[in-house]
Short mmCIF file of C-alpha atoms in Angstrom, two decimals:
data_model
loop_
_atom_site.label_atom_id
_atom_site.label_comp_id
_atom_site.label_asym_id
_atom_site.label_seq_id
_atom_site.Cartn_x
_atom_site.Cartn_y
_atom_site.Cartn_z
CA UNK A 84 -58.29 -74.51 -84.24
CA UNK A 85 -59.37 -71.16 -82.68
CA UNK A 86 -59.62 -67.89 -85.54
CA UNK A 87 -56.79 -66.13 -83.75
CA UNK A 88 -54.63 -69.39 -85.08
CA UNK A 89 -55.77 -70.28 -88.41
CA UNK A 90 -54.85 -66.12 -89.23
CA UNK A 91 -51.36 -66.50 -86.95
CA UNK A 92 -50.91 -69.44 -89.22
CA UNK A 93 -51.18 -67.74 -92.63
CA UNK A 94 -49.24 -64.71 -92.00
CA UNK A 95 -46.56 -67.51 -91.07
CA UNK A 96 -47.14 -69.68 -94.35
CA UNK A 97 -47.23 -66.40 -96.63
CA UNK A 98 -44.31 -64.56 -94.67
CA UNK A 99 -41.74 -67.93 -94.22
CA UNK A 100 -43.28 -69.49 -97.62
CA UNK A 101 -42.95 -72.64 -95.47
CA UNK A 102 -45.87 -75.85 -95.65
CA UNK A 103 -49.10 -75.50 -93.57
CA UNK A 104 -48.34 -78.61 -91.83
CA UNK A 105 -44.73 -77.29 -90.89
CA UNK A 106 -46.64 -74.45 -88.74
CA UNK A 107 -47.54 -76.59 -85.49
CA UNK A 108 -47.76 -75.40 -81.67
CA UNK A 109 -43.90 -76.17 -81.08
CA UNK A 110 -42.48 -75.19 -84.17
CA UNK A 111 -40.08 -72.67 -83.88
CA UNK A 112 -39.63 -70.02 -85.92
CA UNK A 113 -36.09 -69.31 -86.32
CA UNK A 114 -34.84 -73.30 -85.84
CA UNK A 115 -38.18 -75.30 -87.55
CA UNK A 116 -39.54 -72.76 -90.35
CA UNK A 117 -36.05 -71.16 -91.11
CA UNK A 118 -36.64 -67.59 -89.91
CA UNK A 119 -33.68 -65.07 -89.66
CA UNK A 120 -34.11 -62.83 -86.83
CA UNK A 121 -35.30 -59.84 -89.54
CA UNK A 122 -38.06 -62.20 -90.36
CA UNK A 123 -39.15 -62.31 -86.50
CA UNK A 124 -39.45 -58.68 -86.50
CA UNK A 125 -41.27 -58.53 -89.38
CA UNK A 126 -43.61 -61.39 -88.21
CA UNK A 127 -44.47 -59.15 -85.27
CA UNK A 128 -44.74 -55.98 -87.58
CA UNK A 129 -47.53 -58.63 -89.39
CA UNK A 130 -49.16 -59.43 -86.27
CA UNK A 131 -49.45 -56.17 -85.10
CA UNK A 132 -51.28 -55.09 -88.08
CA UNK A 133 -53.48 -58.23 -88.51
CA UNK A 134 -54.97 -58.04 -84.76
CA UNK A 135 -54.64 -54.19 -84.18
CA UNK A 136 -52.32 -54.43 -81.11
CA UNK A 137 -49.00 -53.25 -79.92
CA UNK A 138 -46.35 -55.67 -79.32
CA UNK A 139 -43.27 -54.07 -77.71
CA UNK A 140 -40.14 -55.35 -78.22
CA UNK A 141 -39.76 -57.60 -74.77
CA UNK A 142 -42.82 -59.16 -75.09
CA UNK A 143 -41.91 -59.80 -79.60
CA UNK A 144 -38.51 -61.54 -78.39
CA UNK A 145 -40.78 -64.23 -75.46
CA UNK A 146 -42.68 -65.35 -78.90
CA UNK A 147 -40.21 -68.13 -80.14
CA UNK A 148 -42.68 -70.74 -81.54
CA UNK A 149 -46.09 -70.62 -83.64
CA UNK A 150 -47.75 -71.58 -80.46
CA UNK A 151 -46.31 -68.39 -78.23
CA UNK A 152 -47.44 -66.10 -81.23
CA UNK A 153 -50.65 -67.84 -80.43
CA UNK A 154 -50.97 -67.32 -76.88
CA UNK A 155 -49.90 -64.07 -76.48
CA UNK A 156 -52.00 -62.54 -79.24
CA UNK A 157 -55.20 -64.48 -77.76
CA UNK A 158 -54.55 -62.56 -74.30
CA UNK A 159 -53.55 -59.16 -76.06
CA UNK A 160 -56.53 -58.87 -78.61
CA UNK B 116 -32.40 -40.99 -115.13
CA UNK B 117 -32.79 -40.51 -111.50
CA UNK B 118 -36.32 -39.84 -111.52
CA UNK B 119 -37.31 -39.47 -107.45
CA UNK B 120 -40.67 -38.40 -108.63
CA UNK B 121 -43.79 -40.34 -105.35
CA UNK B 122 -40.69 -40.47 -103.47
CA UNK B 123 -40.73 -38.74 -100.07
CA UNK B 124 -37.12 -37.42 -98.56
CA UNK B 125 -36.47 -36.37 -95.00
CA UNK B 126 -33.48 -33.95 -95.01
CA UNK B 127 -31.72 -33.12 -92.13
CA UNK B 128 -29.61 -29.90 -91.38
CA UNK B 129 -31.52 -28.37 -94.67
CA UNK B 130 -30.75 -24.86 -93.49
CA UNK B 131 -27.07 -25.52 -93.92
CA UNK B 132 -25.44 -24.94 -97.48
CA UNK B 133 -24.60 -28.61 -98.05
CA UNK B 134 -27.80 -29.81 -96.85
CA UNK B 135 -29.61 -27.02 -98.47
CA UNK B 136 -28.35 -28.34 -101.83
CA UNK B 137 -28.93 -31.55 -100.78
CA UNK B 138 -33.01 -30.63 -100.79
CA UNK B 139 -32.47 -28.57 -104.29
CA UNK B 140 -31.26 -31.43 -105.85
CA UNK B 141 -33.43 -34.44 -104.79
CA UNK B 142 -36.82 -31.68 -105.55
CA UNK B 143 -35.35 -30.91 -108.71
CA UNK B 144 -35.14 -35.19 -109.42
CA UNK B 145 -39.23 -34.79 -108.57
CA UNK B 146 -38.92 -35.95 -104.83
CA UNK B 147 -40.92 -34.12 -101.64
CA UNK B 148 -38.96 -32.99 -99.50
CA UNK B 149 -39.13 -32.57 -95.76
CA UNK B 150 -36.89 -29.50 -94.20
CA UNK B 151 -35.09 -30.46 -91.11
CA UNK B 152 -32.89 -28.13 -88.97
CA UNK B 153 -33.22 -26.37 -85.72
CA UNK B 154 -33.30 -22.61 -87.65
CA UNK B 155 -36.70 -22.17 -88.83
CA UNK B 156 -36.54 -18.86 -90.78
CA UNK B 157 -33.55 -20.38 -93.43
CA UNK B 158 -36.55 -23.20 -93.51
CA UNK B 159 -39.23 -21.54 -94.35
CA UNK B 160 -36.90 -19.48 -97.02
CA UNK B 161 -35.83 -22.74 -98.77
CA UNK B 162 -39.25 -24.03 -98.80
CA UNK B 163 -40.63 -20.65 -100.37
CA UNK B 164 -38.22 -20.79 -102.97
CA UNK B 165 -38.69 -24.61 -104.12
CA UNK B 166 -42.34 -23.91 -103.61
CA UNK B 167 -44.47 -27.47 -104.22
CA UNK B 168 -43.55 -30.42 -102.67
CA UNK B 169 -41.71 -28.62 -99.62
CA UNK B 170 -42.11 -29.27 -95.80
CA UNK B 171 -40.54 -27.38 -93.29
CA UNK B 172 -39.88 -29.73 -90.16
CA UNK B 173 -38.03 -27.79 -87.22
CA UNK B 174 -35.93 -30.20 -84.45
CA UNK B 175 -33.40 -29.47 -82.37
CA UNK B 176 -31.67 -32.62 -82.85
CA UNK B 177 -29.42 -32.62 -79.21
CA UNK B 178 -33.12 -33.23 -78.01
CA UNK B 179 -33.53 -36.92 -77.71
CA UNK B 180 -37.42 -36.55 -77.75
CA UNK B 181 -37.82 -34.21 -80.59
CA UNK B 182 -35.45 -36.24 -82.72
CA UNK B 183 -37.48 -39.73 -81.71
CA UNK B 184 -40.81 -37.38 -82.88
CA UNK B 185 -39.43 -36.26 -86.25
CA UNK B 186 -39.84 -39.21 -88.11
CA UNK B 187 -43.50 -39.59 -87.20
CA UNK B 188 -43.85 -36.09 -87.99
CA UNK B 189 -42.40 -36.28 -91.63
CA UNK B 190 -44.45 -39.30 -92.49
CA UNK B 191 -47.57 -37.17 -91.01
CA UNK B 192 -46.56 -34.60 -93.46
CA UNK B 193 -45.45 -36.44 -96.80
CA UNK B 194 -46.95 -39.90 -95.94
CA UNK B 195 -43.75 -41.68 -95.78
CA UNK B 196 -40.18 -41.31 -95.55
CA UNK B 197 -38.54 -43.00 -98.42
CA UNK B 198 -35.36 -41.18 -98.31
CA UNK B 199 -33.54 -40.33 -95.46
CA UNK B 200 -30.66 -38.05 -95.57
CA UNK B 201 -28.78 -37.59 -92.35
CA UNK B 202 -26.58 -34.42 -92.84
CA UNK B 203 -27.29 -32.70 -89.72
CA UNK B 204 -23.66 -31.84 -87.97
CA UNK B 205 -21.72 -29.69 -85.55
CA UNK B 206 -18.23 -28.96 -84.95
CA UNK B 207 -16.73 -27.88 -81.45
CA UNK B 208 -13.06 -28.25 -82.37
CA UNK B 209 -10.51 -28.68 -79.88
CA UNK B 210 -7.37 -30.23 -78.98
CA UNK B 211 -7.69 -33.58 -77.89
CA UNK B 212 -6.38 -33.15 -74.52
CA UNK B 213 -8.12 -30.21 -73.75
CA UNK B 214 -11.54 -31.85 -74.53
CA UNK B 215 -14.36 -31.44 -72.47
CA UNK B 216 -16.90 -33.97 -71.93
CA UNK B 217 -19.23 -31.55 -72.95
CA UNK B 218 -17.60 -30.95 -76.06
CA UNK B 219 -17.07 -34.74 -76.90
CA UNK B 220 -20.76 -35.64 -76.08
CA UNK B 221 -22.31 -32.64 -77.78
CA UNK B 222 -20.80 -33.58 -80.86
CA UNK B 223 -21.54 -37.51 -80.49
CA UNK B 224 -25.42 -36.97 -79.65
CA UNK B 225 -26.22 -34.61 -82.74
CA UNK B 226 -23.80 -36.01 -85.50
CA UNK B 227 -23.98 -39.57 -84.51
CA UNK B 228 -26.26 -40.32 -81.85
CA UNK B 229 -29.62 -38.56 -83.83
CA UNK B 230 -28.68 -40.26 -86.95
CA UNK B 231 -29.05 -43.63 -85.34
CA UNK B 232 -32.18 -42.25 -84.00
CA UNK B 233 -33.47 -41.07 -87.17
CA UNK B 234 -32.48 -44.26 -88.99
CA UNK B 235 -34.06 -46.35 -86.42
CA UNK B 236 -37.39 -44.34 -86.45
CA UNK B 237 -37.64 -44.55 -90.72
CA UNK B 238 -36.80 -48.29 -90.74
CA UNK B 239 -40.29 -50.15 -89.59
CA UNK B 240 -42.23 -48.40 -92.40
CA UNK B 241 -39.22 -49.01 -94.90
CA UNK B 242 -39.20 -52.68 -94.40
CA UNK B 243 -42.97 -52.94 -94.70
CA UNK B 244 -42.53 -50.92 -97.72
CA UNK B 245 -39.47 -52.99 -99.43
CA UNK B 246 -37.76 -50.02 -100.50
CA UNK B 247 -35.88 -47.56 -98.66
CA UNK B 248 -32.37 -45.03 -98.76
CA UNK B 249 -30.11 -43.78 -96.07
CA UNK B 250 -27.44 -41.59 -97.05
CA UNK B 251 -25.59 -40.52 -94.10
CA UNK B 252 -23.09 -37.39 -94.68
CA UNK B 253 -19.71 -38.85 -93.17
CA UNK B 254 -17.00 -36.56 -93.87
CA UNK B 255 -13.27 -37.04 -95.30
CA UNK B 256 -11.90 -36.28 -91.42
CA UNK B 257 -13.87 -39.86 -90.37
CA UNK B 258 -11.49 -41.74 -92.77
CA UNK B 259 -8.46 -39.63 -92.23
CA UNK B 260 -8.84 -37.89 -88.86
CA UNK B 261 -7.44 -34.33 -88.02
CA UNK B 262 -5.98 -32.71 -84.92
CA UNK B 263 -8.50 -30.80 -83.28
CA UNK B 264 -11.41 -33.04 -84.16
CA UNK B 265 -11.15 -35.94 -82.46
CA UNK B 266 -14.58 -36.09 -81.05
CA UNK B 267 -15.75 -34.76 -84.99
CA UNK B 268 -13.79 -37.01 -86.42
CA UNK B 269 -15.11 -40.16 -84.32
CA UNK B 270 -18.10 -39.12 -84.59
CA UNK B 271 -18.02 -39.62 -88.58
CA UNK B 272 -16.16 -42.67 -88.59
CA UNK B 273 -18.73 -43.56 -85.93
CA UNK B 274 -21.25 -42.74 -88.59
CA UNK B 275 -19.76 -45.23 -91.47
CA UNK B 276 -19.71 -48.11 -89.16
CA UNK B 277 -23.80 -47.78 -88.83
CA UNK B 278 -24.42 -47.33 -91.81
CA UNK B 279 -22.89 -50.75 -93.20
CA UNK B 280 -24.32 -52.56 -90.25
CA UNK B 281 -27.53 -51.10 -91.27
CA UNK B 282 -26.71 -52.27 -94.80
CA UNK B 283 -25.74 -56.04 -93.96
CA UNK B 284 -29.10 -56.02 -91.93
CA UNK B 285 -31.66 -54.67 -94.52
CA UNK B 286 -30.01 -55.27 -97.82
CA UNK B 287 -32.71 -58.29 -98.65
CA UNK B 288 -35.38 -55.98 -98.16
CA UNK B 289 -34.93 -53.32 -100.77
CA UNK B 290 -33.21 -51.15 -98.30
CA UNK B 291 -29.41 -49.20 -99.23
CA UNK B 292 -27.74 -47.31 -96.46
CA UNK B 293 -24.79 -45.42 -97.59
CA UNK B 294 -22.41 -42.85 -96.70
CA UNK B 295 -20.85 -39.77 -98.23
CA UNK B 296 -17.99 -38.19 -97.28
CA UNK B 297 -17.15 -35.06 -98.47
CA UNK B 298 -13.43 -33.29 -98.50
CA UNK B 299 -13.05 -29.50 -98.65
CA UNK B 300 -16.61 -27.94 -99.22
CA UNK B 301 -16.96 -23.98 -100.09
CA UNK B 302 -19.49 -23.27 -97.78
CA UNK B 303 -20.07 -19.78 -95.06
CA UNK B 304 -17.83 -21.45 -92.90
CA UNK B 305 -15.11 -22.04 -95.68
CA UNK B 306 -16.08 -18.22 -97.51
CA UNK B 307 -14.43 -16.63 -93.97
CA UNK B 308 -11.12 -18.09 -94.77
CA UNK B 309 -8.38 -15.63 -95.87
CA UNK B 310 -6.69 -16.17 -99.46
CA UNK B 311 -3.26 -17.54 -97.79
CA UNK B 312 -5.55 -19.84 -95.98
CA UNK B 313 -7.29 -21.27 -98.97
CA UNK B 314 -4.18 -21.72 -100.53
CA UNK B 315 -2.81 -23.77 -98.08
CA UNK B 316 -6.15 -25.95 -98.14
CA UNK B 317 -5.99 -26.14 -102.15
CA UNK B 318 -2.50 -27.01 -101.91
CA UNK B 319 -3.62 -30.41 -100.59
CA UNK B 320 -6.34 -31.09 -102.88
CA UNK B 321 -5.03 -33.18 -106.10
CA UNK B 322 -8.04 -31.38 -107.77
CA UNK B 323 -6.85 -27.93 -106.95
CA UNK B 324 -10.20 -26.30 -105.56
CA UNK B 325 -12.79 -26.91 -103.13
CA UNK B 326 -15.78 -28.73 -103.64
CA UNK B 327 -19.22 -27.55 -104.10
CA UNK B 328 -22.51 -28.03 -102.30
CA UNK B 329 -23.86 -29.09 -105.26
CA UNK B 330 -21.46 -31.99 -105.91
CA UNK B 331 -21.82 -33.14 -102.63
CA UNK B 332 -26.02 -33.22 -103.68
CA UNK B 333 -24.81 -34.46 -107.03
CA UNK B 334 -23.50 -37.82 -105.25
CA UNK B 335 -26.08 -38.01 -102.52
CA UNK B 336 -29.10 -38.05 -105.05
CA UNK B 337 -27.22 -40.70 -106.92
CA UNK B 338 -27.58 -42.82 -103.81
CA UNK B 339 -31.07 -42.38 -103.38
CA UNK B 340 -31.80 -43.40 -106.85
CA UNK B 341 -33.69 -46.17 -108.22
CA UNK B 342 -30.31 -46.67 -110.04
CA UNK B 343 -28.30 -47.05 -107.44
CA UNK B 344 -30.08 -50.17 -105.97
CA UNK B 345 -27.23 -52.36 -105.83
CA UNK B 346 -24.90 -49.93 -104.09
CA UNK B 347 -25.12 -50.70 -100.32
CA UNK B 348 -22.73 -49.88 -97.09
CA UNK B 349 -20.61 -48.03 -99.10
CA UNK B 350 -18.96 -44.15 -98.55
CA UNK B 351 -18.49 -42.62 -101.63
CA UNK B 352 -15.96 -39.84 -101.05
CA UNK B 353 -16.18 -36.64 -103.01
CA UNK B 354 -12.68 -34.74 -102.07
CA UNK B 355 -11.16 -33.53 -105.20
CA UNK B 356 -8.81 -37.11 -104.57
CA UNK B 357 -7.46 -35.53 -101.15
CA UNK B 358 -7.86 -39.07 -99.69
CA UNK B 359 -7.98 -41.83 -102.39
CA UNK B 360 -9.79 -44.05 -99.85
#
């Protein structure tokens, strides 16, 4: 698993307090790992700080699942 | 009790007499406090006389922009906004079906319109932060209405309906939004009045007297408290029990 995933993947553990194994490409955040949409934004707030970039608010609602938080952060950073 | 002392407090319409007491009060409680209004020299005087802990933050807040900017400004000042106190407001009275759009929308952009602004610019860093207060100064006429006010008067009911919305969404993350809405003040506007005019108004008020500035500050600093932690997308109105709402 690439860096940019393994750090996606703990601010999702740590921030949802859900199981490692729970966090997979598919999983979605608000209908697998039990996000509320607060949570979202606050997931992209995390991101945002983690990998130094801007993620405005039409490109934060596209990133549904653990792997679109993935893909777009690997092409923004 | 209400000790306010590392907290940072954004105050809006400062040079006014409710706002200005609004800034006494939460300094006095050990808070910094950021001066907002669009009249810089009644700024600069309230800053000079609280001395420490005093930032004088001019916006015009019918300007979109400027009102987007003041946020970032205040934090760039006092390193965060902790406490936001929306109290910035304008009258242009007239009857209803004389009403200019001019006269509707002015009143709509700065009373209600810049507060959502303002609320919406403090709330990123308050999240991240898990603690946050917005007090937004409603008024008795947003609960009651009053002829000659409509767009006032919507505006301020306008105002309470926020500010619970913003309390359902940001309750779980340490965040209160609340409203105050205040009857009868004494203020300049109030001090013009003629005796047979304040009698009339005092006639109304179960308590006999206007209001002060200061109890208006009294019941705003409350709400930013520690203390008050549990209180969320309420309006605590403070009319002398002119409206038992």
């Amino acid at each position: 698993m690439s860096d940019v995933a393994d750090r996606v993947k703990k601010i999702v553990v740590e921030h949802l307090g859900v199981e490692e194994d729970k966090v997979v490409e598919n999983a979605s955040f608000i209908d697998d790992l039990g996000a509320d949409s607060l949570d979202t934004v606050e997931l992209v707030m995390a991101f945002e700080e983690e990998f130094g970039i801007e993620i405005p608010d039409d490109a934060a609602e596209t990133i549904q699942t653990f792997g679109d938080a993935v893909k777009f952060i690997s092409e923004a950073a | 009790m209400f000790d306010l002392t590392g907290k940072n407090a954004l105050v809006t319409g400062a040079s006014g007499g409710i706002g200005g007491a609004i800034a006494k009060a939460l300094h006095a409680a050990g808070a910094t406090v950021g001066l907002s209004g669009t009249r810089v020299e009644p700024l600069e005087a309230l800053a000079a006389e609280l001395g420490e802990r005093a930032h004088v933050l001019p916006c015009n807040l019918s300007d979109a922009d400027a009102v987007d900017a003041l946020p970032k400004q205040a934090i760039e000042a006092m390193g965060s906004v902790d406490i936001l106190v929306n109290n910035a407001g304008i009258t242009r009275d007239q009857i209803f079906m004389r009403m200019s759009d001019e006269e509707w929308q002015s009143v709509l952009d700065v009373n209600l319109t810049s507060t959502m602004r303002l609320c919406r610019g403090v709330m990123r860093p308050m999240m991240k932060a898990r603690w946050g207060r917005i007090i937004n100064i409603s008024s008795i006429v947003g609960a009651t209405g009053n002829p000659g006010q409509a767009n006032y008067a919507a505006s301020k009911a306008g105002m309470v309906g926020l500010t619970k919305s913003i309390a359902y969404e940001v309750a779980s993350r340490g965040i209160t939004a609340n409203a105050v809405a205040p009857g009868f003040i004494a203020t300049a506007m109030t001090d013009k009045l003629n005796d047979d005019q304040k009698a009339k108004i005092n006639a109304q008020i179960p308590a006999a007297r206007m209001g002060t500035a200061d109890e208006i500050a009294a019941a705003v600093l409350y709400l930013a408290s520690p203390e008050a932690g549990y209180v969320t997308g309420s309006t605590l109105h403070v009319n002398g029990g002119m409206a038992m709402l």
